[in-house]
């Protein structure tokens, strides 16, 4: 199961996040195992950022990938405070060193700061020309920002945003805009950092599928055709569990029950971020 990017290539619908990986040294072996298990299961999109653990997450990802770099669609992000034209180039070069690779598949602006978008895009263009990134995109950009961005030269490949059953605001206007523009979104915190998983409504739907709440929460995000999701799982067992979400199809009854428990938006709301 894949999603088509504007570039014409496809990426797996389900990838892996890495925020807070490498924060606790005692979890390191499990985290590396988790990422390698995910690669074995086809979760070959890995999301990281220079911000995560001040680069420690990128170093861990580099170690986990090792000589499997060519299997991975590798995503990292530049902090807004580094996102001047030259700063973007330097930040990317530092990420590449930590990741132990010569290129990123996708480089995102982590959120919008004070640097004009055009300056960051100039940095992305220089990195593409140098072969250091293959594609670029953004994260946490709301509708007005996306309209401004897409009026500039170049092709944004994705907008990584907070989207899950408890964060349905983007359904009102941002998701329809993305679908019409042909720019997929990448849903982060798809299980609301674990807070969603105690939901009785999710448990009830899960029991109908012989599944777990996490699998249902992920299958719900992935019900839309232009959405990828990047849950973070720190153990191989959680990765295996999450991978099965790709095989689940929610019924109209499931979706109605989830709508009842987690109502869709009735009007516009600003894009939330974590
Ligand atoms: P998340 O993926 O919604 O949740 C991660 C939490 O859920 C972890 O505590 C994990 O525990 C737990 N979990 C995962 N699978 C589970 C399962 N099957 N059963 C039970 N618990 C499970 O939250 P997130 O890490 O915030 O978001 C995912 C990724 O999105 C991040 O890692 C990061 O790469 C990206 N992100 C981007 C932004 C942005 O601003 N662009 C913001 C936030 C996140 P274990 O670790 O114990 O498995």
Short mmCIF file of N, CA and C and ligand atoms in Angstrom, two decimals, residues 16-21 31 47-49 51-52 77 108-111 139-140 160-162 164 187-195 197 212 214-215 218 230-235 237-239 241-242 273-274, ligand 1:
data_model
loop_
_atom_site.label_atom_id
_atom_site.label_comp_id
_atom_site.label_asym_id
_atom_site.label_seq_id
_atom_site.Cartn_x
_atom_site.Cartn_y
_atom_site.Cartn_z
N UNK A 16 7.56 5.06 10.02
CA UNK A 16 7.93 5.03 11.43
C UNK A 16 8.47 6.38 11.88
N UNK A 17 7.96 6.86 13.02
CA UNK A 17 8.47 8.08 13.62
C UNK A 17 9.60 7.77 14.59
N UNK A 18 10.33 8.80 14.99
CA UNK A 18 11.50 8.56 15.86
C UNK A 18 11.66 9.62 16.95
N UNK A 19 10.63 10.46 17.15
CA UNK A 19 10.73 11.47 18.21
C UNK A 19 10.85 10.74 19.54
N UNK A 20 11.76 11.18 20.37
CA UNK A 20 12.03 10.63 21.71
C UNK A 20 12.80 9.32 21.67
N UNK A 21 13.13 8.83 20.47
CA UNK A 21 14.08 7.71 20.44
C UNK A 21 15.45 8.26 20.80
N UNK A 31 15.00 0.06 20.41
CA UNK A 31 14.62 1.04 19.38
C UNK A 31 15.27 0.69 18.04
N UNK A 47 10.90 8.76 9.64
CA UNK A 47 10.86 10.20 9.87
C UNK A 47 11.72 10.56 11.08
N UNK A 48 12.61 11.53 10.90
CA UNK A 48 13.38 12.04 12.03
C UNK A 48 13.52 13.55 11.88
N UNK A 49 14.35 14.17 12.71
CA UNK A 49 14.52 15.63 12.66
C UNK A 49 15.76 16.00 13.43
N UNK A 51 15.90 18.28 15.43
CA UNK A 51 15.45 18.66 16.77
C UNK A 51 15.43 17.48 17.73
N UNK A 52 15.13 16.28 17.24
CA UNK A 52 14.87 15.16 18.14
C UNK A 52 16.13 14.76 18.89
N UNK A 77 14.14 16.94 9.12
CA UNK A 77 13.53 18.28 9.16
C UNK A 77 14.52 19.31 9.66
N UNK A 108 12.09 18.41 5.29
CA UNK A 108 10.93 19.24 5.62
C UNK A 108 11.32 20.45 6.46
N UNK A 109 10.63 21.56 6.26
CA UNK A 109 10.66 22.68 7.20
C UNK A 109 9.77 22.28 8.38
N UNK A 110 10.34 22.20 9.59
CA UNK A 110 9.64 21.58 10.73
C UNK A 110 8.37 22.36 11.10
N UNK A 111 8.44 23.65 11.14
CA UNK A 111 7.26 24.50 11.24
C UNK A 111 7.67 25.87 10.75
N UNK A 139 6.02 21.04 7.26
CA UNK A 139 5.31 20.42 8.38
C UNK A 139 4.60 21.54 9.15
N UNK A 140 3.43 21.21 9.67
CA UNK A 140 2.65 22.15 10.51
C UNK A 140 2.24 23.42 9.77
N UNK A 160 3.53 17.54 6.77
CA UNK A 160 3.42 16.62 7.91
C UNK A 160 2.66 17.35 9.02
N UNK A 161 1.50 16.80 9.38
CA UNK A 161 0.64 17.51 10.34
C UNK A 161 0.11 16.55 11.42
N UNK A 162 -0.34 17.17 12.51
CA UNK A 162 -0.98 16.41 13.59
C UNK A 162 -2.38 16.00 13.13
N UNK A 164 -5.20 12.75 13.96
CA UNK A 164 -5.66 11.46 14.52
C UNK A 164 -7.11 11.65 14.96
N UNK A 187 0.57 12.05 8.50
CA UNK A 187 -0.06 12.24 9.81
C UNK A 187 0.92 11.89 10.92
N UNK A 188 1.25 12.90 11.75
CA UNK A 188 2.11 12.58 12.90
C UNK A 188 1.28 12.42 14.17
N UNK A 189 1.90 11.78 15.17
CA UNK A 189 1.20 11.40 16.42
C UNK A 189 -0.13 10.73 16.12
N UNK A 190 -0.14 9.70 15.26
CA UNK A 190 -1.41 9.12 14.83
C UNK A 190 -2.14 8.36 15.94
N UNK A 191 -1.41 8.00 17.03
CA UNK A 191 -2.12 7.43 18.19
C UNK A 191 -2.06 8.41 19.37
N UNK A 192 -1.93 9.72 19.03
CA UNK A 192 -1.93 10.78 20.05
C UNK A 192 -0.94 10.44 21.17
N UNK A 193 0.25 10.01 20.76
CA UNK A 193 1.34 9.69 21.68
C UNK A 193 0.91 8.64 22.73
N UNK A 194 -0.01 7.79 22.34
CA UNK A 194 -0.47 6.70 23.22
C UNK A 194 -1.72 7.05 24.00
N UNK A 195 -2.08 8.35 24.05
CA UNK A 195 -3.23 8.76 24.88
C UNK A 195 -4.56 8.24 24.33
N UNK A 197 -5.15 5.29 23.23
CA UNK A 197 -5.28 3.83 23.22
C UNK A 197 -6.18 3.25 24.31
N UNK A 212 -6.28 -4.53 17.76
CA UNK A 212 -6.01 -3.75 18.98
C UNK A 212 -6.42 -2.29 18.73
N UNK A 214 -4.63 0.32 18.93
CA UNK A 214 -3.61 1.01 18.11
C UNK A 214 -3.82 0.71 16.63
N UNK A 215 -4.12 -0.54 16.33
CA UNK A 215 -4.33 -0.90 14.91
C UNK A 215 -5.54 -0.17 14.34
N UNK A 218 -4.76 3.53 13.76
CA UNK A 218 -3.92 3.72 12.55
C UNK A 218 -4.73 3.45 11.28
N UNK A 230 2.97 8.01 10.48
CA UNK A 230 4.32 7.68 10.98
C UNK A 230 4.29 7.46 12.49
N UNK A 231 3.61 6.41 12.96
CA UNK A 231 3.63 6.14 14.39
C UNK A 231 5.05 5.86 14.86
N UNK A 232 5.33 6.27 16.08
CA UNK A 232 6.62 5.91 16.70
C UNK A 232 6.38 4.71 17.61
N UNK A 233 7.17 3.67 17.42
CA UNK A 233 7.08 2.50 18.28
C UNK A 233 8.48 2.12 18.71
N UNK A 234 8.68 1.99 20.00
CA UNK A 234 10.02 1.77 20.53
C UNK A 234 10.38 0.31 20.74
N UNK A 235 9.46 -0.59 20.37
CA UNK A 235 9.76 -2.03 20.51
C UNK A 235 9.35 -2.77 19.25
N UNK A 237 7.72 -5.48 19.06
CA UNK A 237 6.33 -5.95 19.18
C UNK A 237 5.34 -4.86 18.77
N UNK A 238 5.58 -3.65 19.21
CA UNK A 238 4.67 -2.57 18.82
C UNK A 238 4.73 -2.33 17.31
N UNK A 239 5.92 -2.43 16.74
CA UNK A 239 6.04 -2.26 15.28
C UNK A 239 5.24 -3.33 14.55
N UNK A 241 2.74 -5.01 15.63
CA UNK A 241 1.31 -4.75 15.86
C UNK A 241 0.82 -3.64 14.91
N UNK A 242 1.58 -2.57 14.85
CA UNK A 242 1.16 -1.43 14.01
C UNK A 242 1.13 -1.81 12.53
N UNK A 273 -0.60 21.77 16.83
CA UNK A 273 0.67 21.06 16.71
C UNK A 273 1.16 20.63 18.08
N UNK A 274 2.00 19.60 18.10
CA UNK A 274 2.59 19.11 19.36
C UNK A 274 4.06 19.48 19.39
P1 LIG B 1 2.57 8.55 18.29
O1 LIG B 1 3.25 7.87 17.20
O2 LIG B 1 1.13 8.90 18.16
O3 LIG B 1 2.73 7.74 19.65
C1 LIG B 1 3.94 7.22 20.10
C2 LIG B 1 3.65 6.54 21.44
O4 LIG B 1 2.69 5.51 21.22
C3 LIG B 1 4.87 5.91 22.07
O5 LIG B 1 4.80 6.11 23.46
C4 LIG B 1 4.70 4.42 21.74
O6 LIG B 1 5.21 3.59 22.75
C5 LIG B 1 3.21 4.28 21.71
N1 LIG B 1 2.82 3.21 20.80
C6 LIG B 1 3.07 3.08 19.48
N2 LIG B 1 2.56 1.95 18.98
C7 LIG B 1 1.96 1.34 20.02
C8 LIG B 1 1.25 0.12 20.16
N3 LIG B 1 1.04 -0.67 19.12
N4 LIG B 1 0.75 -0.21 21.38
C9 LIG B 1 0.94 0.61 22.44
N5 LIG B 1 1.61 1.78 22.37
C10 LIG B 1 2.12 2.14 21.17
O7 LIG B 1 3.30 9.93 18.68
P2 LIG B 1 4.59 10.73 18.18
O8 LIG B 1 5.82 10.01 18.45
O9 LIG B 1 4.45 12.11 18.71
O10 LIG B 1 4.35 10.86 16.59
C11 LIG B 1 4.90 9.97 15.65
C12 LIG B 1 6.06 10.60 14.92
O11 LIG B 1 5.65 11.76 14.21
C13 LIG B 1 7.16 11.13 15.83
O12 LIG B 1 7.93 10.09 16.39
C14 LIG B 1 7.88 12.06 14.89
O13 LIG B 1 8.70 11.32 14.01
C15 LIG B 1 6.70 12.70 14.16
N6 LIG B 1 6.24 13.96 14.77
C16 LIG B 1 6.36 15.11 14.05
C17 LIG B 1 5.96 16.32 14.61
C18 LIG B 1 6.11 17.57 13.79
O14 LIG B 1 5.98 18.66 14.36
N7 LIG B 1 6.37 17.47 12.51
C19 LIG B 1 5.41 16.38 15.89
C20 LIG B 1 5.25 15.18 16.58
C21 LIG B 1 5.66 13.98 16.02
P3 LIG B 1 6.56 2.72 22.54
O15 LIG B 1 7.62 3.69 22.19
O16 LIG B 1 6.70 2.07 23.87
O17 LIG B 1 6.29 1.73 21.45
#
